[in-house]
GROMACS .gro file of N, CA, C and O in nm:
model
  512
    1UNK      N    1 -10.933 -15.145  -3.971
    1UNK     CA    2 -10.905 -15.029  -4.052
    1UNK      C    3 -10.989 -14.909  -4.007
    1UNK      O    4 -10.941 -14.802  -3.970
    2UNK      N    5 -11.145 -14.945  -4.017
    2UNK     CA    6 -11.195 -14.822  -3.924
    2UNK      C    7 -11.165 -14.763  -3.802
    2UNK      O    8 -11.208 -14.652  -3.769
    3UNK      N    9 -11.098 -14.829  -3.737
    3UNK     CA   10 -11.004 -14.798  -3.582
    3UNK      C   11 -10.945 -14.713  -3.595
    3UNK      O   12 -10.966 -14.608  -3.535
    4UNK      N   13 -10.863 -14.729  -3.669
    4UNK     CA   14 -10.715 -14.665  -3.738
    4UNK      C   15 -10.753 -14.529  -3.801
    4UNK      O   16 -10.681 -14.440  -3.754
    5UNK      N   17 -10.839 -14.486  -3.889
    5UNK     CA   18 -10.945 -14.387  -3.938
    5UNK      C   19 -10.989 -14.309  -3.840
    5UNK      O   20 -10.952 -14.193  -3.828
    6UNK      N   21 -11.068 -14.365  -3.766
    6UNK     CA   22 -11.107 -14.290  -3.626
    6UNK      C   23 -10.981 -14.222  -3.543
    6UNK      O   24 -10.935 -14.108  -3.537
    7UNK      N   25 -10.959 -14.312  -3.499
    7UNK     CA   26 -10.814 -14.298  -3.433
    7UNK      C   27 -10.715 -14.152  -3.518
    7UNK      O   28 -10.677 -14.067  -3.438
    8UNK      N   29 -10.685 -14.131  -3.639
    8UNK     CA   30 -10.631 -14.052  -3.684
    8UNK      C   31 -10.694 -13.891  -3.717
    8UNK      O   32 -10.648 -13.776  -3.714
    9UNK      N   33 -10.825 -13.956  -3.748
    9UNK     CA   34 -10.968 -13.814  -3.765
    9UNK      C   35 -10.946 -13.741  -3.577
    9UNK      O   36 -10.940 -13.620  -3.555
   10UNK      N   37 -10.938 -13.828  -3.489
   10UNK     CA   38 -10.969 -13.750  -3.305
   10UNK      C   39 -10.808 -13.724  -3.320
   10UNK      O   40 -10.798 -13.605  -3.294
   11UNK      N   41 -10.720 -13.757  -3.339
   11UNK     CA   42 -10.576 -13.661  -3.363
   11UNK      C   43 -10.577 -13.565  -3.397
   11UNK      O   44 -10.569 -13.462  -3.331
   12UNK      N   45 -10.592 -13.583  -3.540
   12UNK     CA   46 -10.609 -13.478  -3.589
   12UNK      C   47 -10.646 -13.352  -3.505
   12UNK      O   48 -10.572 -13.262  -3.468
   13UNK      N   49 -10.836 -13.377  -3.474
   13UNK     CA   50 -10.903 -13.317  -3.420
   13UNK      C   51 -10.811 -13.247  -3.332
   13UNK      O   52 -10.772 -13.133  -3.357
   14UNK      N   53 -10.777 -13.313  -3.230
   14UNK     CA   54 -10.667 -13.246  -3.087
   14UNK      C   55 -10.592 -13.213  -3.099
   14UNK      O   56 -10.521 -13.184  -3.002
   15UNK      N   57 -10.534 -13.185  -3.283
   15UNK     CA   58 -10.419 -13.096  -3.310
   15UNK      C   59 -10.445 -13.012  -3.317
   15UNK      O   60 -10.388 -12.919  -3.259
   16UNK      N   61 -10.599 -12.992  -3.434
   16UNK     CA   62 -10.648 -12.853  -3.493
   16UNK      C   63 -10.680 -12.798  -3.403
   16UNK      O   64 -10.671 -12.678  -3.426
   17UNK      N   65 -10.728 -12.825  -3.274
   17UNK     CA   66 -10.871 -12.737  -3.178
   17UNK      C   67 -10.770 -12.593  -3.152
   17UNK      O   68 -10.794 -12.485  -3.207
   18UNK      N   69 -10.646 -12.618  -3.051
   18UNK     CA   70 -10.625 -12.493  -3.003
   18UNK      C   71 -10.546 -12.379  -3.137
   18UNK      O   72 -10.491 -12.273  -3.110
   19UNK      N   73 -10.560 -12.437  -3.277
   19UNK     CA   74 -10.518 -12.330  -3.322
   19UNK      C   75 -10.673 -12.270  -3.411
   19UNK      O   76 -10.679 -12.191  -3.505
   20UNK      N   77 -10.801 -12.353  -3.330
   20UNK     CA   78 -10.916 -12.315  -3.405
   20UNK      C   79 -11.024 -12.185  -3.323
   20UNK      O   80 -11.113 -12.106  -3.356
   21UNK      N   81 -10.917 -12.244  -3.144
   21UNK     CA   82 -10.969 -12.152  -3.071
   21UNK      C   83 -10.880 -12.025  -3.066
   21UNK      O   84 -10.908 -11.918  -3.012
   22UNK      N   85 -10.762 -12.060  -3.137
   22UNK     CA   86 -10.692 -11.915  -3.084
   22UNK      C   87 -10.749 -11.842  -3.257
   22UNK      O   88 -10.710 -11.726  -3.258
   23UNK      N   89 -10.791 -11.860  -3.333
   23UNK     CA   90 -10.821 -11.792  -3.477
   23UNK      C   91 -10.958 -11.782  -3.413
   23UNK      O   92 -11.024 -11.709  -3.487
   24UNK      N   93 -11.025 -11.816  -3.320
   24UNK     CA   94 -11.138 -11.767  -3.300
   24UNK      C   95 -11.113 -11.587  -3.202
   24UNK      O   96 -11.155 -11.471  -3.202
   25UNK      N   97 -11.039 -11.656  -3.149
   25UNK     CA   98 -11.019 -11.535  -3.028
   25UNK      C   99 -10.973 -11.411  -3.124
   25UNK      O  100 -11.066 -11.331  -3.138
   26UNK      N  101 -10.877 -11.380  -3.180
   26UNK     CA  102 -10.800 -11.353  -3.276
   26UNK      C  103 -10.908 -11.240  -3.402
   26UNK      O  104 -10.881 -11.126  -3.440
   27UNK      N  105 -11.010 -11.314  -3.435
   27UNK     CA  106 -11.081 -11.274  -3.515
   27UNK      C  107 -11.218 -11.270  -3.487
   27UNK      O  108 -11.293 -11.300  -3.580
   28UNK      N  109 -11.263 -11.241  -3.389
   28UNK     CA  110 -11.364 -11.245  -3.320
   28UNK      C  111 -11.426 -11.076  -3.323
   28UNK      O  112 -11.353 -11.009  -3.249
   29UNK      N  113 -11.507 -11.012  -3.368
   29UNK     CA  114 -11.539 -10.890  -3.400
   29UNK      C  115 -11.581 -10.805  -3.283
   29UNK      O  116 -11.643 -10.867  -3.197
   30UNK      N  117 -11.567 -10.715  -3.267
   30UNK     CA  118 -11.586 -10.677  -3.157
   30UNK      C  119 -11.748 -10.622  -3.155
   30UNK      O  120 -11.788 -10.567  -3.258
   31UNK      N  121 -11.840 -10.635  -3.043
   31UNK     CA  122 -11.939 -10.611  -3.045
   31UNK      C  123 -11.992 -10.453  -3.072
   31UNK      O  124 -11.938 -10.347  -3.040
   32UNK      N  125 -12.141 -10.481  -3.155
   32UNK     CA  126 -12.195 -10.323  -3.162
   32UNK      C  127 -12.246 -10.272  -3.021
   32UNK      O  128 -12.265 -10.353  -2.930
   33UNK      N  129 -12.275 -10.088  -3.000
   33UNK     CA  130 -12.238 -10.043  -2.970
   33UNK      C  131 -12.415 -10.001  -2.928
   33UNK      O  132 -12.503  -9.969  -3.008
   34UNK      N  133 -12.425 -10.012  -2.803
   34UNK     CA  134 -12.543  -9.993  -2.759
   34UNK      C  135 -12.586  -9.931  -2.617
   34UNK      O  136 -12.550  -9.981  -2.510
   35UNK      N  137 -12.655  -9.833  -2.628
   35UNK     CA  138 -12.705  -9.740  -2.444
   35UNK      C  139 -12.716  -9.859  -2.372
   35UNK      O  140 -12.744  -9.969  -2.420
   36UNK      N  141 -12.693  -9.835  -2.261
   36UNK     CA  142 -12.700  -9.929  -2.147
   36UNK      C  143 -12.860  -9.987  -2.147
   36UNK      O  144 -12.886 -10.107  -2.151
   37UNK      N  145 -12.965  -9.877  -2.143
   37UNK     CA  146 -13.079  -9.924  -2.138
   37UNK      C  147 -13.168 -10.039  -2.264
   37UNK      O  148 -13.262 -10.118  -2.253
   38UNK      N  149 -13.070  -9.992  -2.395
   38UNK     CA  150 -13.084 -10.061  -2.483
   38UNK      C  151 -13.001 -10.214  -2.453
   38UNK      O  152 -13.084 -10.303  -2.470
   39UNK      N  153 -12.919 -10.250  -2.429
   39UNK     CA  154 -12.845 -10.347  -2.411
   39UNK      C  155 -12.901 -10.419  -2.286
   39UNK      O  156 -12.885 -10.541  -2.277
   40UNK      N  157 -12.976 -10.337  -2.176
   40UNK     CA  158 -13.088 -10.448  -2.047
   40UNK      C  159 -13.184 -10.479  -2.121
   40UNK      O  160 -13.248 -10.579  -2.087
   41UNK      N  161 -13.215 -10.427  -2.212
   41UNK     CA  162 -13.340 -10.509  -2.272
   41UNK      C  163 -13.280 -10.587  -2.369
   41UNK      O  164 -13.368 -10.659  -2.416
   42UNK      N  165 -13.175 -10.607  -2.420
   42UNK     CA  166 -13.109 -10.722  -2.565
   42UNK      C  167 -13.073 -10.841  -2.415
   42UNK      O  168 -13.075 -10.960  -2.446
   43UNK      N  169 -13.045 -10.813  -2.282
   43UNK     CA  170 -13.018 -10.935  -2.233
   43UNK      C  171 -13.124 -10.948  -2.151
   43UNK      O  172 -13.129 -11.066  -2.119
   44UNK      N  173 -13.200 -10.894  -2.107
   44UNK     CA  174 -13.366 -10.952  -2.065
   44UNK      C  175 -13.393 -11.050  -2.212
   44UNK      O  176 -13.396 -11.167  -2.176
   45UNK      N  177 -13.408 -11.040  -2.322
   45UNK     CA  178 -13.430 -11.100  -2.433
   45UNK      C  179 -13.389 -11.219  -2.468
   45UNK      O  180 -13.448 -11.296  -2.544
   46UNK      N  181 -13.243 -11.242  -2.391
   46UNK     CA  182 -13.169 -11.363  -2.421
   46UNK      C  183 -13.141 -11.398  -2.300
   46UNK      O  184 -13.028 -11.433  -2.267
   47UNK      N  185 -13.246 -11.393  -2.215
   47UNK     CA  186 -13.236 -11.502  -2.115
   47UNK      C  187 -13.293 -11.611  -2.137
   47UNK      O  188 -13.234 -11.710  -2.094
   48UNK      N  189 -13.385 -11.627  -2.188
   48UNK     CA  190 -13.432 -11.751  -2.252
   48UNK      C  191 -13.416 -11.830  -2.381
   48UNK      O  192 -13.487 -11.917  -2.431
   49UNK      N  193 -13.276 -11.765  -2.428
   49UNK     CA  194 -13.208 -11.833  -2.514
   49UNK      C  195 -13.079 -11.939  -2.438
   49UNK      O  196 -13.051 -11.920  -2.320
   50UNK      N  197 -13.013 -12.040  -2.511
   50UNK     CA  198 -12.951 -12.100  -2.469
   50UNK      C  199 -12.862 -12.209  -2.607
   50UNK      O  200 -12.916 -12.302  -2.665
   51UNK      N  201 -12.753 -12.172  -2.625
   51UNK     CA  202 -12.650 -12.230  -2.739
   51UNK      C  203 -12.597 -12.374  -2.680
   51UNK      O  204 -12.520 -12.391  -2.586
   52UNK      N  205 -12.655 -12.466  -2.759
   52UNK     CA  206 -12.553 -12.597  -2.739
   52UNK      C  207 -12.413 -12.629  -2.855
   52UNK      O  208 -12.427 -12.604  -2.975
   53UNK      N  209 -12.330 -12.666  -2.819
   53UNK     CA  210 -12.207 -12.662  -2.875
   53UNK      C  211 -12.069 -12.740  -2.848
   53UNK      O  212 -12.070 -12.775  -2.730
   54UNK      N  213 -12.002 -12.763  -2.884
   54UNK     CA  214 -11.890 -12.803  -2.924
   54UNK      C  215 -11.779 -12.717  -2.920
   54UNK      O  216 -11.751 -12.654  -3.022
   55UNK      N  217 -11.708 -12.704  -2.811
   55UNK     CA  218 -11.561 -12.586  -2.814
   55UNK      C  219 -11.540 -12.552  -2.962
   55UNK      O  220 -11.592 -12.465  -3.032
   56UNK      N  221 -11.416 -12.681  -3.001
   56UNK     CA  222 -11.372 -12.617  -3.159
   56UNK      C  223 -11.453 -12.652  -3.301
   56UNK      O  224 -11.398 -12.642  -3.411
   57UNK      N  225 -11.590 -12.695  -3.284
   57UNK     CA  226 -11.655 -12.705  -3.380
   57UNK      C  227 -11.651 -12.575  -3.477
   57UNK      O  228 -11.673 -12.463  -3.431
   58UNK      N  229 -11.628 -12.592  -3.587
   58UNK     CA  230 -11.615 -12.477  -3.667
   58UNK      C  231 -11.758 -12.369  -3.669
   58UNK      O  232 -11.761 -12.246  -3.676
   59UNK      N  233 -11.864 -12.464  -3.660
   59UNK     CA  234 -12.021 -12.419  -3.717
   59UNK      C  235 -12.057 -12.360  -3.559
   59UNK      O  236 -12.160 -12.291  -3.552
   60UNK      N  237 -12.004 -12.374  -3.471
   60UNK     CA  238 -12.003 -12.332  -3.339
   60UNK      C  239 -11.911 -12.215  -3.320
   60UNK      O  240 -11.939 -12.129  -3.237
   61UNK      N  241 -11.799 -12.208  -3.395
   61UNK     CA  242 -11.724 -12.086  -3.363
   61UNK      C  243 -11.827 -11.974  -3.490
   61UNK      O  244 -11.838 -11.854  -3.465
   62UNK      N  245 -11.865 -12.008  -3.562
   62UNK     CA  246 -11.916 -11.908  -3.658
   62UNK      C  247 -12.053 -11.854  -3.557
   62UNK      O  248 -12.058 -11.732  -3.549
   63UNK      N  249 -12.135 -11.908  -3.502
   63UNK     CA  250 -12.209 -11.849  -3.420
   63UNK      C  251 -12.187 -11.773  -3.280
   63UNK      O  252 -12.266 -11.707  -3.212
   64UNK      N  253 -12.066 -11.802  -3.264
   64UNK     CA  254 -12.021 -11.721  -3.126
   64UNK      C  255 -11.935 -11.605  -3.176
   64UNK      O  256 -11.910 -11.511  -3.101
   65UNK      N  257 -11.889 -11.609  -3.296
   65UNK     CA  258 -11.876 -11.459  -3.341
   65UNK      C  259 -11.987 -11.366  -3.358
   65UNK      O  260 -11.986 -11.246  -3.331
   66UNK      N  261 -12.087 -11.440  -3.409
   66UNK     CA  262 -12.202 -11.339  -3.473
   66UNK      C  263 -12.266 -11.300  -3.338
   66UNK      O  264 -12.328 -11.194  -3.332
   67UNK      N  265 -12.253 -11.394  -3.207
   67UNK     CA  266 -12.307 -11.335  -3.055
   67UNK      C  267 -12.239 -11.225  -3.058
   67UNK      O  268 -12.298 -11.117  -3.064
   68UNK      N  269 -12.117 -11.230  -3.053
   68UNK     CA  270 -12.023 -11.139  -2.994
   68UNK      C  271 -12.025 -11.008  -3.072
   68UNK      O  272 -11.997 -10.897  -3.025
   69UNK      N  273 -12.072 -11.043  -3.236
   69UNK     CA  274 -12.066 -10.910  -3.302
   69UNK      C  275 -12.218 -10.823  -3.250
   69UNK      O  276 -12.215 -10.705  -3.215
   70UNK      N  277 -12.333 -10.897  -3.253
   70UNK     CA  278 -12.411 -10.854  -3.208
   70UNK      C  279 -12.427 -10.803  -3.040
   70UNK      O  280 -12.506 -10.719  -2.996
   71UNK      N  281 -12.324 -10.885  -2.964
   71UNK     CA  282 -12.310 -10.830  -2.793
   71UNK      C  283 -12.427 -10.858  -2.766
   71UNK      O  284 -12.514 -10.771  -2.762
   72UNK      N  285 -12.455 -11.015  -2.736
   72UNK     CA  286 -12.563 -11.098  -2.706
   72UNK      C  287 -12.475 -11.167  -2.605
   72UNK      O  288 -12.361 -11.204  -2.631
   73UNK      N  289 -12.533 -11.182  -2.491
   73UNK     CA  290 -12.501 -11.283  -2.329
   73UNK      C  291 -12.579 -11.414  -2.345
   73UNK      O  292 -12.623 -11.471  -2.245
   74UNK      N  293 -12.596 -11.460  -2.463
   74UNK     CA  294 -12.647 -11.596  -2.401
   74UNK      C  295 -12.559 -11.737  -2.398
   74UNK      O  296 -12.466 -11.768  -2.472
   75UNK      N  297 -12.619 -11.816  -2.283
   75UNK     CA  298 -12.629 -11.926  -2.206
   75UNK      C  299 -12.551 -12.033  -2.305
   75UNK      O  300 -12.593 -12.088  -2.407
   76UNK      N  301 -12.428 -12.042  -2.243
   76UNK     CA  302 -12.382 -12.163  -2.369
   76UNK      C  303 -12.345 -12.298  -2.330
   76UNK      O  304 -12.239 -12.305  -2.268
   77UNK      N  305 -12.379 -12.357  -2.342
   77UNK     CA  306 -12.401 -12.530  -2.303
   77UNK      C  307 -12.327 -12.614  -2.354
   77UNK      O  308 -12.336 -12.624  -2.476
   78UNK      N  309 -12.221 -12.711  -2.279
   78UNK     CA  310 -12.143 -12.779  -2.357
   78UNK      C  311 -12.188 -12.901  -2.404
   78UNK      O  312 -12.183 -12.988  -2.318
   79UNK      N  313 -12.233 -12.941  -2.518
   79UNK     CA  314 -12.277 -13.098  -2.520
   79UNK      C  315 -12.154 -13.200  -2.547
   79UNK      O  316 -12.138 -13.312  -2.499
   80UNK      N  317 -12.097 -13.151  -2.610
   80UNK     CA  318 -11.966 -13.244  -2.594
   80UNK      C  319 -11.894 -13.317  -2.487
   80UNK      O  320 -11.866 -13.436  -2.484
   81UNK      N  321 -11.865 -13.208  -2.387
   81UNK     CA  322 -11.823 -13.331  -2.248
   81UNK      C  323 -11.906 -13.320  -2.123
   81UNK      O  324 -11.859 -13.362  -2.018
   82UNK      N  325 -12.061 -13.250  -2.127
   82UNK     CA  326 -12.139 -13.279  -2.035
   82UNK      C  327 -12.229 -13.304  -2.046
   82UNK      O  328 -12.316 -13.224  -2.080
   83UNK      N  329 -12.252 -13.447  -2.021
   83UNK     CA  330 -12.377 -13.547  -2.092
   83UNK      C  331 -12.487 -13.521  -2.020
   83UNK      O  332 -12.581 -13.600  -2.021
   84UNK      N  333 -12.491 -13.377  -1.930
   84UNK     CA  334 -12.661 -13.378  -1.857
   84UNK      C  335 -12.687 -13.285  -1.990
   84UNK      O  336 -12.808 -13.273  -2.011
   85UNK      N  337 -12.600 -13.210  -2.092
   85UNK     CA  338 -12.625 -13.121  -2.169
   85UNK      C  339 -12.698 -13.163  -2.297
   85UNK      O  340 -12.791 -13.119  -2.365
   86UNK      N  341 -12.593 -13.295  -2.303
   86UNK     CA  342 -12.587 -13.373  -2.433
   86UNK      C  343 -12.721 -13.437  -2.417
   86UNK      O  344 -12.792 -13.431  -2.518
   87UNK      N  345 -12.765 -13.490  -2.322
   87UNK     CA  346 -12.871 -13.557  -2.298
   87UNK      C  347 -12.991 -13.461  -2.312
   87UNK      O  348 -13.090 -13.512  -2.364
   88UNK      N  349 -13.001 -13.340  -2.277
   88UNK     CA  350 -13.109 -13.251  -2.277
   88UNK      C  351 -13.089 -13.221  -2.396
   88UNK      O  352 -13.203 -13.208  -2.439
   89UNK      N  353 -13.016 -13.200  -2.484
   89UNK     CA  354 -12.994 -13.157  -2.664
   89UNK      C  355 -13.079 -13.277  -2.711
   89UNK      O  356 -13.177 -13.249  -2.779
   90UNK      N  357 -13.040 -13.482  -2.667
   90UNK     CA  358 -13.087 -13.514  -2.735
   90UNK      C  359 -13.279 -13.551  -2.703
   90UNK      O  360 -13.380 -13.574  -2.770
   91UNK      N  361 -13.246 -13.539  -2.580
   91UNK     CA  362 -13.453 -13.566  -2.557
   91UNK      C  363 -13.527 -13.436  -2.638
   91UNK      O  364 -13.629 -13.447  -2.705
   92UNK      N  365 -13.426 -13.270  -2.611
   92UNK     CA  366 -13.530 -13.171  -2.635
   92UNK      C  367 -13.549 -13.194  -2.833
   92UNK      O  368 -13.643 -13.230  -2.904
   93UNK      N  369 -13.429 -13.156  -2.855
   93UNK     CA  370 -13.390 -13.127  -2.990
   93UNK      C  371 -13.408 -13.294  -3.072
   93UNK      O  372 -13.525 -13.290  -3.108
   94UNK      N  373 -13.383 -13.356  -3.093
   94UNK     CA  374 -13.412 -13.496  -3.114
   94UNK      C  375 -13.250 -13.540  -3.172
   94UNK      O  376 -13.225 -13.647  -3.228
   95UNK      N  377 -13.176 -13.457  -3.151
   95UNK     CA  378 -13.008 -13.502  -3.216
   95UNK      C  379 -12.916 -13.424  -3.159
   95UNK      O  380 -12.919 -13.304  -3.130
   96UNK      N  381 -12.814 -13.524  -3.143
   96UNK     CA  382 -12.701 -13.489  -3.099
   96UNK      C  383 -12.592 -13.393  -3.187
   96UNK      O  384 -12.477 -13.434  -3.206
   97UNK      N  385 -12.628 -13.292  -3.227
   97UNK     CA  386 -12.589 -13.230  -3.342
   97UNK      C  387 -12.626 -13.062  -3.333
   97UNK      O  388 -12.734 -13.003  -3.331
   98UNK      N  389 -12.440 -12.997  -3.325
   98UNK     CA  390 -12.423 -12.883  -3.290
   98UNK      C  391 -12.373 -12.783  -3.404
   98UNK      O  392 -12.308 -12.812  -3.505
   99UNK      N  393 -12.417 -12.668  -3.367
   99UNK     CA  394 -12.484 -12.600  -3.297
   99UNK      C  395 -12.613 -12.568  -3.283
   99UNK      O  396 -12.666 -12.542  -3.391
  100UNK      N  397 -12.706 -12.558  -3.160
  100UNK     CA  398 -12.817 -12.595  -3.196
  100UNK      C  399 -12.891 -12.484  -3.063
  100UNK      O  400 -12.868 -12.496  -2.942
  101UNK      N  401 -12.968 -12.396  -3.118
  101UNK     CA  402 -13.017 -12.287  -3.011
  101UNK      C  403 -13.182 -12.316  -2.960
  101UNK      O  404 -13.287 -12.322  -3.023
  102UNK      N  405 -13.152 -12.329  -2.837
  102UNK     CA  406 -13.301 -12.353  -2.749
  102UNK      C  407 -13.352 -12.212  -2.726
  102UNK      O  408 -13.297 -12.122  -2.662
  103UNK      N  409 -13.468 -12.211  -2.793
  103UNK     CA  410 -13.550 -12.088  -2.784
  103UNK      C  411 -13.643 -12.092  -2.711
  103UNK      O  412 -13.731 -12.162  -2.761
  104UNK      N  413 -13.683 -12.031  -2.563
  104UNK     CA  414 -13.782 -12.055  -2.456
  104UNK      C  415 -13.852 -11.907  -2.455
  104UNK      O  416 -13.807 -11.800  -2.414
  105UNK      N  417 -14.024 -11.950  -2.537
  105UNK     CA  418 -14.104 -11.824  -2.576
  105UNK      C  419 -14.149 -11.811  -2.416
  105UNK      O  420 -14.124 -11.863  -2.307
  106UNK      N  421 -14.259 -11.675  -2.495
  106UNK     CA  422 -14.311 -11.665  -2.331
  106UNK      C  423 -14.402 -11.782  -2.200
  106UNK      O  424 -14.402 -11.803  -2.079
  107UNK      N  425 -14.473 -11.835  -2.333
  107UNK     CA  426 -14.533 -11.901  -2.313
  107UNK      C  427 -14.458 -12.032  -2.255
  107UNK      O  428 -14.525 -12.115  -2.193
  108UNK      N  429 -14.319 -12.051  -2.275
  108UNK     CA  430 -14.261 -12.165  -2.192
  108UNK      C  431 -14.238 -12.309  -2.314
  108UNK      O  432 -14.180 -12.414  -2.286
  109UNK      N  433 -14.288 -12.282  -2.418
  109UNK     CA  434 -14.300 -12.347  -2.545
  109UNK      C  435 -14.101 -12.359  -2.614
  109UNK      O  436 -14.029 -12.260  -2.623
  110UNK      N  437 -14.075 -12.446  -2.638
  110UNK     CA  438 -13.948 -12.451  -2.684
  110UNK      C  439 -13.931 -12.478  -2.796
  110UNK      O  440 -13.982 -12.571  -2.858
  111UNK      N  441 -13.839 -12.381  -2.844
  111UNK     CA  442 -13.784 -12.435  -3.003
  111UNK      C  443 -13.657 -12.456  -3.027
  111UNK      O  444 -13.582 -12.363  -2.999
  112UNK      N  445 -13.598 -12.576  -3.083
  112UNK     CA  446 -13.491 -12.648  -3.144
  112UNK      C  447 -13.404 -12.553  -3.285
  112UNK      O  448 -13.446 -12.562  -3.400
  113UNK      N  449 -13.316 -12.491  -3.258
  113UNK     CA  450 -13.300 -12.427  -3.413
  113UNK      C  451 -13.115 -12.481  -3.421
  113UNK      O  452 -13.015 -12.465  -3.352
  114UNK      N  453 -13.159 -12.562  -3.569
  114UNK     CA  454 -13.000 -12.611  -3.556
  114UNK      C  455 -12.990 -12.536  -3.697
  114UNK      O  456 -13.071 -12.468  -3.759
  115UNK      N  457 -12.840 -12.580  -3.728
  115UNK     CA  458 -12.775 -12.456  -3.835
  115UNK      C  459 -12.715 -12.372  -3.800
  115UNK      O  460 -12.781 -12.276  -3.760
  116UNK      N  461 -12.628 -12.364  -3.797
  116UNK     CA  462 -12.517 -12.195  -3.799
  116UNK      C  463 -12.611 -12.081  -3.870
  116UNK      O  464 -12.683 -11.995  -3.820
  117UNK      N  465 -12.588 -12.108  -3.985
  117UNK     CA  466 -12.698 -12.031  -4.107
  117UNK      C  467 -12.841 -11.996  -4.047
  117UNK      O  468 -12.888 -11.884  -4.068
  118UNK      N  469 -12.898 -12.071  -3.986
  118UNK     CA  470 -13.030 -12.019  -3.953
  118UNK      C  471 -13.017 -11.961  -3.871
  118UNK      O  472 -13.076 -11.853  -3.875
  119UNK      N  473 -12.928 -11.993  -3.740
  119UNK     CA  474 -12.937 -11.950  -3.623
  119UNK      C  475 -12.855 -11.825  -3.597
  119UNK      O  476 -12.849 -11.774  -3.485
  120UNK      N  477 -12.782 -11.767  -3.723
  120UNK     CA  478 -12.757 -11.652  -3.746
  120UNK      C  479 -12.841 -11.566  -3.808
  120UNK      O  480 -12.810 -11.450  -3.784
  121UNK      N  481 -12.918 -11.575  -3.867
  121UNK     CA  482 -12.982 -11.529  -3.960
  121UNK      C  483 -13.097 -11.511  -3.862
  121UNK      O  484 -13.153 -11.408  -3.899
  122UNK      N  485 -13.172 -11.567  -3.736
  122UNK     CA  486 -13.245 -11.544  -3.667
  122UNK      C  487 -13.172 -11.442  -3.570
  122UNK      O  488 -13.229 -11.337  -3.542
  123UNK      N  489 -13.039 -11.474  -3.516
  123UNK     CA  490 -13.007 -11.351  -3.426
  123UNK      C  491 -13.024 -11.214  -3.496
  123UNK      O  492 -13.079 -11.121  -3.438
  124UNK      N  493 -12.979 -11.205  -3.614
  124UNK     CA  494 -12.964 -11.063  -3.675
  124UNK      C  495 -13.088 -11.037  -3.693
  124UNK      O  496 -13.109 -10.920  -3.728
  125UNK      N  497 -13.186 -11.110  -3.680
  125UNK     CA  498 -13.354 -11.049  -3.734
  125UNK      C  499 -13.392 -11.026  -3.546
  125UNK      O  500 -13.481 -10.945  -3.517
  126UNK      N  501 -13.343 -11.077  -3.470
  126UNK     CA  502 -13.415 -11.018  -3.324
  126UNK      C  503 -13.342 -10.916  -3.288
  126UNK      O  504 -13.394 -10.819  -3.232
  127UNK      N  505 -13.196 -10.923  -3.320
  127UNK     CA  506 -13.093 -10.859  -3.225
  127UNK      C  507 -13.010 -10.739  -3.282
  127UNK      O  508 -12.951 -10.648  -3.224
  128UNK      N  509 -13.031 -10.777  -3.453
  128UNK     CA  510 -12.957 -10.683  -3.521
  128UNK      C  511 -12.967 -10.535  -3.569
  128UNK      O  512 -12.874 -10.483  -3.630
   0.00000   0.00000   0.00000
């Protein structure tokens, strides 16, 4: 019976995705509006950021809008079908569980930030 469950939940799944990516595309905000010189320093800033994720994860599309509204370039990592990704999510971060932003300070020190909610709520306090 759990087969069958599974089995119907990853259907599902591969029904919903491309109408989760085209409502992403679709409604995706267009980015703010920034001098060139202002915008080399917002991506000097987010080079040492890096998004792990899931294509049609919902909590993953809500953070790649808020990139895009803010017109942030960072580094997005698939953990779902590339297990050198998945594997570095689970040694750095301690779980396999997206979306989840690697923060690399100056100092080379890393931080794990999972949550949609937080990890929005941190872009708009650096970026916004």
């Amino acid at each position: 019976m759990r087969m069958i469950i599974r089995a119907f939940f990853r259907l599902l799944r591969l029904a919903l995705t491309p109408f989760m990516l085209l409502s992403e595309k679709l409604s995706t905000p267009k980015a703010i509006e920034r001098s060139a010189e202002q915008q080399a320093i917002v991506d000097k800033a987010t080079e040492n950021l890096a998004l792990y994720e899931f294509r049609a994860c919902p909590f993953c599309i809500k953070v790649r809008k808020e990139m895009a509204r803010l017109g942030l370039n960072i580094e997005r990592r698939d953990a779902q079908h590339d297990e050198k990704n998945r594997e570095a999510l689970l040694k750095g971060g301690g779980a396999v569980k997206v979306p989840c932003l690697l923060i690399v300070d100056e100092q080379g020190e890393e931080r794990w930030m999972y949550e949609s909610g937080d990890i929005n709520d941190w872009l708009g306090r650096e970026f916004g």
